[in-house]
Amino acid sequence: MRPSARQLAHLDRRRLMAGAAATLAFGLPGVLAAAPATRLSAGTFELSVISDGHLLLPTEGLAPEAPPAQRAAALAATGQTGPQFQSPTNVTLIRAGAELILVDAGSGPHFMPTAGKLAENLAAAGIAPEAVTQVVFTHGHPDHLWGTIDDLDEFTFPNASYVVAVPEWDFWAGENAARGLPADRLVFVQAARRNYQRIKDKVRMVKPGDDIVTGLRVVDTGGHTQGHVSLDVAGSVLVTGDALTHPVISFAHPRWRMTADHEPERAVATRLTLLDRLATDKTRIIGFHLPYPGVGRVERKDDAYRFVTS
Ligand SMILES: [Zn+2]
């Protein structure tokens, strides 16, 4: 059968990306420096953090009900003084024996021009999209889910199966997902359903406490979305998704209600439980929106916490 024009375009793009990866293997330091992959290990797992770029978000949307002076100080501490700020998007890649597991798929081509860079940065790290065997979703927001499908409407990771937490799948599929949402957020629901529909024959449903592979465990961190989960890697690293999104506010002011959280009160309770545990255990975290690569630890400070990179 003759390949269609779309298939040809796709092949061309794949060849281009393979070429770019091969070129990089011989060393183009400038390009590599722009697309770093941070590596660490946890038990027998090898982890890399690959950037998907960043989001550009309105500063006024961050904890708008917080005391104004404290809020201004928290934002100033991270240089967020203008009307918009950059929120990094850090995708964790876990090598577990023969499995190559991505935690979230990034934004893809249709969310924001500053994001959707995961495929290029994987190529720069010498990883072909075909090599990814599983994609585990922390939740169904655009910057985590929309990268499932590429600009040619095909699977970005053609050989991958998918893992979704039952409560998250049920939330987006259910009537409550769209209830009371402002018009500009309805697209989130429509796109989540479209993406989930595309993976429905390749998806494995899990619940908190389940292992993706032995030693890689699903942890309930609901509140940011109804079924939001984090991943415990061998008990020594927690991939936190969007349970802790801001390098100052989420740690120093965990009780502030965040606009982006679907269930703000539950998100607060989740943060407080999580921060207490992380500060006690000294578990390393990888935060999806913390300053790249989002790797660090939680320390107690005054009557709250702080994020320490390490
Ligand atoms: Zn996010």
XYZ file of C-alpha atoms and ligand atoms in Angstrom:
311
model
C 0.000 0.000 0.000
C 1.279 3.456 -0.894
C 1.931 5.651 2.098
C -0.332 8.678 2.372
C 1.012 12.221 2.212
C 0.489 12.428 5.963
C 2.462 9.251 6.586
C 5.253 10.564 4.379
C 5.311 13.860 6.249
C 5.444 11.892 9.470
C 8.319 9.737 8.243
C 10.197 12.837 7.143
C 9.766 14.361 10.541
C 10.840 11.170 12.295
C 13.922 11.036 10.042
C 14.687 14.661 10.844
C 14.436 13.972 14.542
C 16.572 10.836 14.268
C 19.097 12.897 12.317
C 19.091 15.568 14.975
C 19.653 12.956 17.675
C 22.517 11.397 15.702
C 24.107 14.808 15.154
C 23.851 15.592 18.825
C 25.508 12.317 19.715
C 28.607 13.688 18.017
C 28.388 16.836 20.071
C 26.857 20.213 19.499
C 27.360 21.634 22.972
C 25.304 24.775 22.361
C 22.237 22.771 21.425
C 22.762 20.240 24.189
C 23.140 22.998 26.746
C 19.723 24.314 25.715
C 18.121 20.920 26.212
C 19.728 19.348 29.254
C 18.602 16.078 30.820
C 19.244 15.892 34.535
C 19.922 12.367 35.827
C 19.597 10.726 39.214
C 18.990 7.239 40.550
C 16.602 5.660 43.040
C 17.204 2.040 43.986
C 17.535 0.163 40.707
C 15.709 2.913 38.798
C 17.487 5.506 36.669
C 15.683 8.809 36.365
C 16.121 11.684 33.921
C 14.292 14.978 33.908
C 13.520 16.240 30.426
C 12.157 19.739 29.873
C 8.929 20.231 27.946
C 9.654 23.978 27.855
C 7.576 26.228 30.074
C 4.127 27.731 30.446
C 3.436 31.443 30.456
C 0.783 32.092 33.101
C -0.948 35.158 34.579
C 0.614 36.125 37.907
C -2.729 37.369 39.251
C -4.042 33.791 39.118
C -1.626 32.649 41.824
C -3.320 32.456 45.216
C -5.441 35.619 44.655
C -7.054 35.455 48.124
C -3.737 35.476 50.001
C -2.751 38.494 52.175
C -1.528 41.012 49.546
C 1.782 41.954 51.196
C 2.777 38.330 51.862
C 1.689 37.339 48.386
C 3.720 40.165 46.805
C 6.766 39.119 48.848
C 6.402 35.463 47.825
C 6.155 36.402 44.163
C 9.043 38.879 44.383
C 11.208 36.145 45.943
C 10.916 34.243 42.683
C 11.187 37.292 40.420
C 7.507 37.149 39.482
C 6.765 40.876 39.467
C 5.187 41.258 36.010
C 1.701 40.326 34.802
C 2.945 36.925 33.590
C 5.430 34.390 34.845
C 7.194 31.351 33.427
C 6.257 28.001 34.933
C 8.760 25.296 33.951
C 7.408 21.923 32.811
C 9.657 19.033 33.885
C 8.902 15.548 32.592
C 10.445 12.611 34.458
C 11.701 9.623 32.499
C 12.274 6.414 34.455
C 14.329 3.498 33.231
C 13.204 0.325 35.011
C 14.951 -2.700 33.524
C 13.569 -3.086 30.012
C 10.864 -0.486 30.614
C 11.242 3.181 29.737
C 8.488 5.032 31.568
C 7.516 8.674 31.053
C 5.655 10.445 33.814
C 3.258 12.684 31.827
C 3.452 13.456 28.129
C 3.908 17.250 28.183
C 1.768 19.845 26.397
C 2.110 18.740 22.784
C 1.734 21.157 19.876
C -1.630 22.778 20.686
C -1.393 24.321 24.170
C 1.249 27.076 24.318
C 4.075 27.990 21.939
C 6.558 27.991 24.837
C 5.757 24.365 25.733
C 5.520 21.069 23.850
C 9.304 20.691 23.552
C 9.482 17.195 25.060
C 10.015 15.267 21.794
C 12.863 17.577 20.727
C 14.518 17.398 24.127
C 14.181 13.610 24.247
C 15.847 13.478 20.823
C 18.600 15.750 22.130
C 19.100 13.277 24.976
C 19.386 10.467 22.408
C 16.003 8.909 23.193
C 13.705 7.967 20.323
C 9.940 8.291 20.931
C 9.595 4.638 19.889
C 11.723 3.596 22.891
C 9.142 4.780 25.455
C 7.201 1.719 26.693
C 4.770 3.347 29.161
C 3.363 6.799 29.864
C 1.942 7.318 33.360
C -0.283 10.360 33.835
C -0.350 12.257 37.120
C -3.540 14.010 35.973
C -5.466 15.190 32.929
C -4.466 18.857 32.582
C -3.225 20.060 29.160
C 0.457 20.415 30.102
C 0.520 16.757 31.214
C -1.835 15.043 28.768
C -2.017 16.859 25.432
C 1.448 15.697 24.377
C -0.025 12.215 23.922
C -0.882 13.136 20.315
C 1.574 14.885 17.987
C 1.131 17.626 15.390
C 0.122 15.013 12.781
C -2.608 13.673 15.068
C -0.685 10.470 15.720
C 0.677 8.961 18.919
C 3.822 10.812 19.985
C 5.083 7.600 21.606
C 3.833 4.946 19.174
C 4.915 1.880 21.159
C 3.767 3.058 24.585
C 0.955 1.778 26.717
C -0.651 4.199 29.176
C -1.397 4.253 32.871
C -4.169 6.386 34.381
C -5.537 6.487 37.937
C -9.167 5.369 38.082
C -10.497 8.455 39.946
C -8.829 10.799 37.437
C -10.264 8.925 34.430
C -13.698 8.858 36.047
C -13.584 12.565 36.898
C -12.907 13.729 33.329
C -15.417 11.277 31.886
C -18.122 12.288 34.352
C -20.679 15.106 34.314
C -18.958 17.076 37.093
C -15.874 17.802 34.966
C -17.598 20.573 33.025
C -19.949 21.786 35.755
C -19.457 25.455 36.604
C -16.346 25.797 34.466
C -15.645 29.135 32.766
C -15.982 28.902 28.957
C -12.239 29.108 28.375
C -11.710 26.008 30.543
C -14.285 23.836 28.744
C -11.623 23.000 26.183
C -9.694 21.263 28.993
C -12.577 18.841 29.475
C -13.161 18.268 25.781
C -9.457 17.668 25.130
C -9.023 15.396 28.160
C -11.908 13.246 26.931
C -10.495 13.225 23.385
C -7.025 12.161 24.588
C -8.403 9.503 26.936
C -10.604 8.207 24.116
C -7.521 7.850 21.907
C -5.665 5.731 24.482
C -8.610 3.662 25.717
C -7.405 0.442 24.045
C -3.873 0.889 25.391
C -4.614 2.030 28.925
C -4.101 0.284 32.251
C -6.143 1.658 35.117
C -4.507 1.842 38.531
C -5.410 3.051 41.986
C -3.279 4.523 44.778
C -1.129 1.789 46.332
C -0.714 -0.084 43.040
C 2.719 -0.649 41.522
C 3.352 0.399 37.891
C 6.324 -1.960 38.004
C 7.691 -3.424 41.227
C 8.932 -0.534 43.402
C 7.238 2.230 41.396
C 4.094 3.003 43.354
C 1.031 5.182 42.750
C 0.380 7.639 45.619
C -2.881 9.550 46.139
C -2.216 13.307 46.063
C -5.718 14.425 45.106
C -6.925 18.013 45.236
C -5.089 19.671 42.355
C -7.460 17.489 40.360
C -9.890 14.951 41.775
C -7.705 11.937 40.944
C -4.250 13.513 40.942
C -1.496 11.015 41.794
C 2.237 11.133 42.464
C 4.752 8.338 41.973
C 6.960 6.879 44.697
C 10.192 5.597 43.180
C 11.792 2.921 45.373
C 10.862 4.879 48.501
C 13.592 7.455 47.855
C 12.190 9.827 45.215
C 8.659 11.166 44.870
C 7.580 12.488 41.465
C 5.031 14.961 42.775
C 3.265 16.120 39.613
C 1.281 19.252 40.493
C 0.847 18.617 44.222
C 3.560 21.290 44.812
C 3.593 23.774 41.933
C 5.316 26.922 43.160
C 8.836 27.071 44.640
C 7.849 29.538 47.392
C 4.060 29.558 47.776
C 3.575 25.767 47.862
C 6.195 25.423 50.624
C 6.119 28.630 52.692
C 2.356 29.146 52.342
C 0.872 25.684 51.771
C -2.507 26.803 53.178
C -3.153 29.381 50.455
C -5.879 28.334 48.045
C -4.548 28.075 44.502
C -6.725 28.957 41.509
C -5.396 26.020 39.517
C -6.523 23.470 42.127
C -9.892 21.846 41.346
C -10.547 21.126 45.033
C -8.581 23.862 46.854
C -9.294 22.686 50.413
C -8.346 19.108 49.615
C -5.226 20.338 47.799
C -4.234 22.247 50.956
C -4.726 19.134 53.104
C -2.710 17.061 50.627
C 0.143 19.621 50.613
C 0.296 19.742 54.420
C 0.390 15.940 54.735
C 2.913 15.615 51.939
C 5.231 18.384 53.171
C 5.283 16.978 56.707
C 6.156 13.518 55.399
C 8.768 14.787 52.926
C 10.486 16.985 55.526
C 10.561 14.070 57.985
C 11.717 11.383 55.533
C 14.028 13.753 53.600
C 12.698 12.126 50.447
C 13.906 13.744 47.269
C 11.183 15.193 45.035
C 10.828 16.007 41.356
C 8.261 18.782 40.872
C 6.733 19.203 37.434
C 6.541 23.019 37.721
C 9.433 23.724 40.092
C 12.538 25.445 38.647
C 14.161 23.038 36.175
C 14.935 20.233 36.833
C 12.568 20.443 39.807
C 14.768 18.151 41.906
C 15.173 18.925 45.596
C 14.073 18.292 49.144
C 11.670 19.787 51.649
C 12.961 21.405 54.836
C 11.021 22.824 57.765
C 11.272 26.601 58.074
C 9.552 28.714 60.722
C 6.026 27.316 60.929
C 6.084 26.038 57.348
C 8.581 24.674 54.811
C 11.010 25.562 52.062
C 12.183 23.892 48.868
C 15.906 23.193 48.743
C 17.465 22.178 45.453
C 19.866 19.251 45.647
Zn 0.734 21.182 35.422
